[in-house]
Short mmCIF file of N, CA and C in Angstrom, two decimals:
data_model
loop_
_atom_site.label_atom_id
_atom_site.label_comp_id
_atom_site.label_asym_id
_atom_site.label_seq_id
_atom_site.Cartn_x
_atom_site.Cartn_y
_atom_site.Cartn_z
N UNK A 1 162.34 278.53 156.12
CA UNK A 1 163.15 277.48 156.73
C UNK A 1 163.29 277.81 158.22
N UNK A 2 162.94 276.78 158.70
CA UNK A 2 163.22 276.91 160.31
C UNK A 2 164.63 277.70 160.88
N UNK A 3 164.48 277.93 161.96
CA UNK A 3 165.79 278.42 162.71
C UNK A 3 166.76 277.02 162.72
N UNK A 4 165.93 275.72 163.23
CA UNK A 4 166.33 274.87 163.37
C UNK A 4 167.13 274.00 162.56
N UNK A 5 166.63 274.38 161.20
CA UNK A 5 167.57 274.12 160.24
C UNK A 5 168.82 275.02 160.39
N UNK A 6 168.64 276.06 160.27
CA UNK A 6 169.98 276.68 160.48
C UNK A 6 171.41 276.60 161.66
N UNK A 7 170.30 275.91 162.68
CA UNK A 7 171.54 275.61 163.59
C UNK A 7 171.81 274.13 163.61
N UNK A 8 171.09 273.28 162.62
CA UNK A 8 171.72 271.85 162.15
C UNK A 8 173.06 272.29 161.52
N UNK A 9 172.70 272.85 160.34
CA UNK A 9 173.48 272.75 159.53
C UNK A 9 175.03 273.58 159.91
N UNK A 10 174.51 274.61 161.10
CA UNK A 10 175.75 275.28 161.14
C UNK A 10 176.51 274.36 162.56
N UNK A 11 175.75 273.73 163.21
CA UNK A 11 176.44 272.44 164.16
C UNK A 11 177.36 271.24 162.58
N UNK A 12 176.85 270.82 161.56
CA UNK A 12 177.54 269.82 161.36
C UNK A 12 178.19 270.36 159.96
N UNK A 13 178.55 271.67 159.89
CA UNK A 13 179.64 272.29 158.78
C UNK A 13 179.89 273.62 159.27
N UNK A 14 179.50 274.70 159.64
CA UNK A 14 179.97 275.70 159.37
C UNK A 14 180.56 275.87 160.50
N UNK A 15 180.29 275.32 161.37
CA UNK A 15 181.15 275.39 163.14
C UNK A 15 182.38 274.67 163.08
N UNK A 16 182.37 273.78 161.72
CA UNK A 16 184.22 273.51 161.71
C UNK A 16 185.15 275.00 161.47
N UNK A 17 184.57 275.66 161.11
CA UNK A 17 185.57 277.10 160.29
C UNK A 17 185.15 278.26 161.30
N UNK A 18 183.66 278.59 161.54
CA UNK A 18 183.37 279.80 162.12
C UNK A 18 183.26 279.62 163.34
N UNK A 19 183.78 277.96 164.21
CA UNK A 19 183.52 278.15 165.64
C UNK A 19 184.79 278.50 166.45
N UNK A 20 186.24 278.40 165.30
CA UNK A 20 187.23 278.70 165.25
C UNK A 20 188.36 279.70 164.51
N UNK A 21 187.52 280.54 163.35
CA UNK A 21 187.57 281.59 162.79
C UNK A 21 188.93 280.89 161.69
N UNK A 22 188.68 279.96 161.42
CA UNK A 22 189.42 279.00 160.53
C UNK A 22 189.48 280.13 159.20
N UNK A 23 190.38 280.33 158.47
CA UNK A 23 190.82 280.51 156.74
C UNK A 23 189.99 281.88 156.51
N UNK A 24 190.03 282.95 158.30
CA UNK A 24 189.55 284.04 157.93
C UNK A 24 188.13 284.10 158.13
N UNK A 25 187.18 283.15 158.51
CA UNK A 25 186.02 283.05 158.81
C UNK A 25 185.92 284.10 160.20
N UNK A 26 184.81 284.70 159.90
CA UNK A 26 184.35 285.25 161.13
C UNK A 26 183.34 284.42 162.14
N UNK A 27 183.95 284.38 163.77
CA UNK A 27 183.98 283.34 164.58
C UNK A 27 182.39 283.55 165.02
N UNK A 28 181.57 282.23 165.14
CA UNK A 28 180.45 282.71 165.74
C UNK A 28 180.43 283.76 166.93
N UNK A 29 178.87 284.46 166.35
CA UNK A 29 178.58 285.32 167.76
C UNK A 29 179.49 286.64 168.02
N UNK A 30 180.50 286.38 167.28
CA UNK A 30 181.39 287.94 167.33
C UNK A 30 180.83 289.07 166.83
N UNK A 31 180.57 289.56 166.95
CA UNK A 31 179.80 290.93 166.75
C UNK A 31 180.21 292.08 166.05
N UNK A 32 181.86 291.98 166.79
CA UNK A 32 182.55 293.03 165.64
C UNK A 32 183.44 292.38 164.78
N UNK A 33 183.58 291.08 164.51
CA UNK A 33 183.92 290.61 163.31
C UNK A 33 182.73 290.34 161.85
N UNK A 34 181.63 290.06 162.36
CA UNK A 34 180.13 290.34 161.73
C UNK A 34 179.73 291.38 160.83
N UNK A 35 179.56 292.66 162.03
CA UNK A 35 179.27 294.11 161.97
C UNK A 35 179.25 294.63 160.42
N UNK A 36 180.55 294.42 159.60
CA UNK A 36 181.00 294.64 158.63
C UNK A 36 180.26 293.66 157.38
N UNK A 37 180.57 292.46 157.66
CA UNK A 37 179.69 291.70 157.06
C UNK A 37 178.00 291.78 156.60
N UNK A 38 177.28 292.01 157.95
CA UNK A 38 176.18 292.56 158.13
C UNK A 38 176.03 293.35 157.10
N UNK A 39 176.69 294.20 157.41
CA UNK A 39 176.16 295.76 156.94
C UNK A 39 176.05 295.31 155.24
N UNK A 40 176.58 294.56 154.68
CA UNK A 40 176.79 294.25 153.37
C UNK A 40 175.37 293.79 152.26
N UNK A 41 174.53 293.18 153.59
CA UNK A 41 172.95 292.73 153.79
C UNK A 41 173.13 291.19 153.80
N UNK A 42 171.76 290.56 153.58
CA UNK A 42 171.76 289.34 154.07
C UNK A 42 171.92 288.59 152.59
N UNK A 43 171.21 289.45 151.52
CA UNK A 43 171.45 288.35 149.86
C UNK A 43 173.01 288.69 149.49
N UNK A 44 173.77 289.58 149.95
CA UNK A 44 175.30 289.29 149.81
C UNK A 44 175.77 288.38 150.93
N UNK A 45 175.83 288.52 151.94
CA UNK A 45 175.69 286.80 152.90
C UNK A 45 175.39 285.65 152.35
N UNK A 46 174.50 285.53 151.62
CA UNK A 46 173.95 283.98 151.01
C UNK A 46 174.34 283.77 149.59
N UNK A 47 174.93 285.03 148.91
CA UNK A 47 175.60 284.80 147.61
C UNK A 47 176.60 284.63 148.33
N UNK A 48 177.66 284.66 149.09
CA UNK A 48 178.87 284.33 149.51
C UNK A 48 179.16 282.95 149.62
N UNK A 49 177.67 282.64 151.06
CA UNK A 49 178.03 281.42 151.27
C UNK A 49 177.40 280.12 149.91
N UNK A 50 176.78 280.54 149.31
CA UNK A 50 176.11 279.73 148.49
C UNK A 50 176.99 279.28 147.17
N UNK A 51 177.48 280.34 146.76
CA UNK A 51 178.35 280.01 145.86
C UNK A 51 180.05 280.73 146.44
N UNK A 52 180.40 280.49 146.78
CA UNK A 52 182.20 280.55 147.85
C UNK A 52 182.32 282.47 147.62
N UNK A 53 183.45 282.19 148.36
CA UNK A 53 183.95 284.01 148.13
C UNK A 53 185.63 283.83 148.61
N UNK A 54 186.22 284.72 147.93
CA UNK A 54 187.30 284.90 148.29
C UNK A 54 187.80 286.08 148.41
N UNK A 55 188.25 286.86 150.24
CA UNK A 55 188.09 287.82 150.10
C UNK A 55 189.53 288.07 150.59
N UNK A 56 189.58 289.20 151.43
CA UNK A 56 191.41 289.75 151.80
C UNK A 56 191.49 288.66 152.78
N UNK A 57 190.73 288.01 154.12
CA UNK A 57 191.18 287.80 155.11
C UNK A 57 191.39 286.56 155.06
N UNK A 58 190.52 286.01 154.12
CA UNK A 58 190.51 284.86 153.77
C UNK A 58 189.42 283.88 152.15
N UNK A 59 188.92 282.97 152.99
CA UNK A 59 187.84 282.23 151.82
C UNK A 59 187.14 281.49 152.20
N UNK A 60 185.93 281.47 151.20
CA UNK A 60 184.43 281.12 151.90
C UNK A 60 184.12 279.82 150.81
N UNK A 61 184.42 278.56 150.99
CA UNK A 61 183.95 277.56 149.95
C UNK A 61 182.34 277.64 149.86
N UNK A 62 182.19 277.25 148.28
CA UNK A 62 180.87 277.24 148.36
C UNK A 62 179.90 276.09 149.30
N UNK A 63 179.20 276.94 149.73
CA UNK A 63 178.38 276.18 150.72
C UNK A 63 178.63 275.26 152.18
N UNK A 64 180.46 275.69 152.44
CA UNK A 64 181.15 275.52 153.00
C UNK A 64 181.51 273.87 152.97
N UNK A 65 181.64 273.14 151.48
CA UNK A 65 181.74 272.30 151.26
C UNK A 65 180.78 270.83 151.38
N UNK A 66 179.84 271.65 151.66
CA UNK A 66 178.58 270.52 152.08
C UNK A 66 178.18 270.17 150.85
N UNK A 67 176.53 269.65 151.31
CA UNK A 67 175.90 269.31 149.81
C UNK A 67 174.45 269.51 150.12
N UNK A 68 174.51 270.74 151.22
CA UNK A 68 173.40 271.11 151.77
C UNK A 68 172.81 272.19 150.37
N UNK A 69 171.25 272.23 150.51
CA UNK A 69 170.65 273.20 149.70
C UNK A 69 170.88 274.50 150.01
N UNK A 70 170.34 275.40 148.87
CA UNK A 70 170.81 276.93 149.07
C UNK A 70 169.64 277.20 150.39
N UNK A 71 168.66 276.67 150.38
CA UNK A 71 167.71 276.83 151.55
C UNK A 71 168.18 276.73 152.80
N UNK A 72 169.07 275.87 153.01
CA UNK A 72 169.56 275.03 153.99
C UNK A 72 170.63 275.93 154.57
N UNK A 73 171.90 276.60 153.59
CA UNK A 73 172.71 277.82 153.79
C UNK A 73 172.26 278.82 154.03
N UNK A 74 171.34 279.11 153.40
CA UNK A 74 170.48 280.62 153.60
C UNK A 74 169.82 280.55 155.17
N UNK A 75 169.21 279.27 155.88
CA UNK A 75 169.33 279.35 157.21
C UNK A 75 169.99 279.08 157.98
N UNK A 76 171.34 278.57 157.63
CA UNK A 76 172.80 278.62 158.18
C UNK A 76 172.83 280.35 158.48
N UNK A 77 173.11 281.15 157.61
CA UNK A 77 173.79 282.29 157.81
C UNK A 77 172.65 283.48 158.32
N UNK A 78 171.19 282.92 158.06
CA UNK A 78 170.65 283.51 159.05
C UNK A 78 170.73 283.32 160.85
N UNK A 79 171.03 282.05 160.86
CA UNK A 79 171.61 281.45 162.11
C UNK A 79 172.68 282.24 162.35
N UNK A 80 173.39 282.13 162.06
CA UNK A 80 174.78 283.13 162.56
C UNK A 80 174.47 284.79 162.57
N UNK A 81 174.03 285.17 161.31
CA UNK A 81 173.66 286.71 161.69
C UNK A 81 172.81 287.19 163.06
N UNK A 82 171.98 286.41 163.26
CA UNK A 82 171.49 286.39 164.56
C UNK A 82 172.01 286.05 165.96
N UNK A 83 172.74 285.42 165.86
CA UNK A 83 173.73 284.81 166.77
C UNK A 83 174.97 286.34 167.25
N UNK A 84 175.34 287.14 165.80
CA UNK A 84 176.14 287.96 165.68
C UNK A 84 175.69 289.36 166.32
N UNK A 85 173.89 289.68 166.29
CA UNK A 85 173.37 290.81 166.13
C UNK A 85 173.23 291.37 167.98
#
């Protein structure tokens, strides 16, 4: 999946929550809010966002309420990990 997909999808859903660190989301591009995340790898990233998570700081709806494909999330959050790195 393109990059380009990933920064559709994170322009018209995931930038409502992570462009403002909304319900515990870590804010795009932050690096040391990420870091931790990261380290976790990228198929715990896409099990998070794909099917929701609920963690201490906050909560991750699945797919951040879209009705985008797991393809489509999976280059969402490669979009952001890169954005983060």
């Amino acid at each position: 999946m393109a990059a380009d997909a990933g920064q559709k999808l994170y322009q018209a859903t995931c930038q409502a929550c992570h462009g403002a660190g909304i319900a515990g989301s870590p804010k795009f591009a932050d690096k040391a809010a990420w870091a931790p995340r990261i380290k976790q790898g990228v198929a715990t990233l896409d099990e998070h966002a794909i099917k929701g998570f609920q963690g201490k700081a906050g909560m991750m709806p699945p797919k951040g309420g879209s009705a985008a494909t797991d393809e489509e999330v999976k280059a969402a959050v490669e979009y952001m990990v890169a954005a983060a790195k």
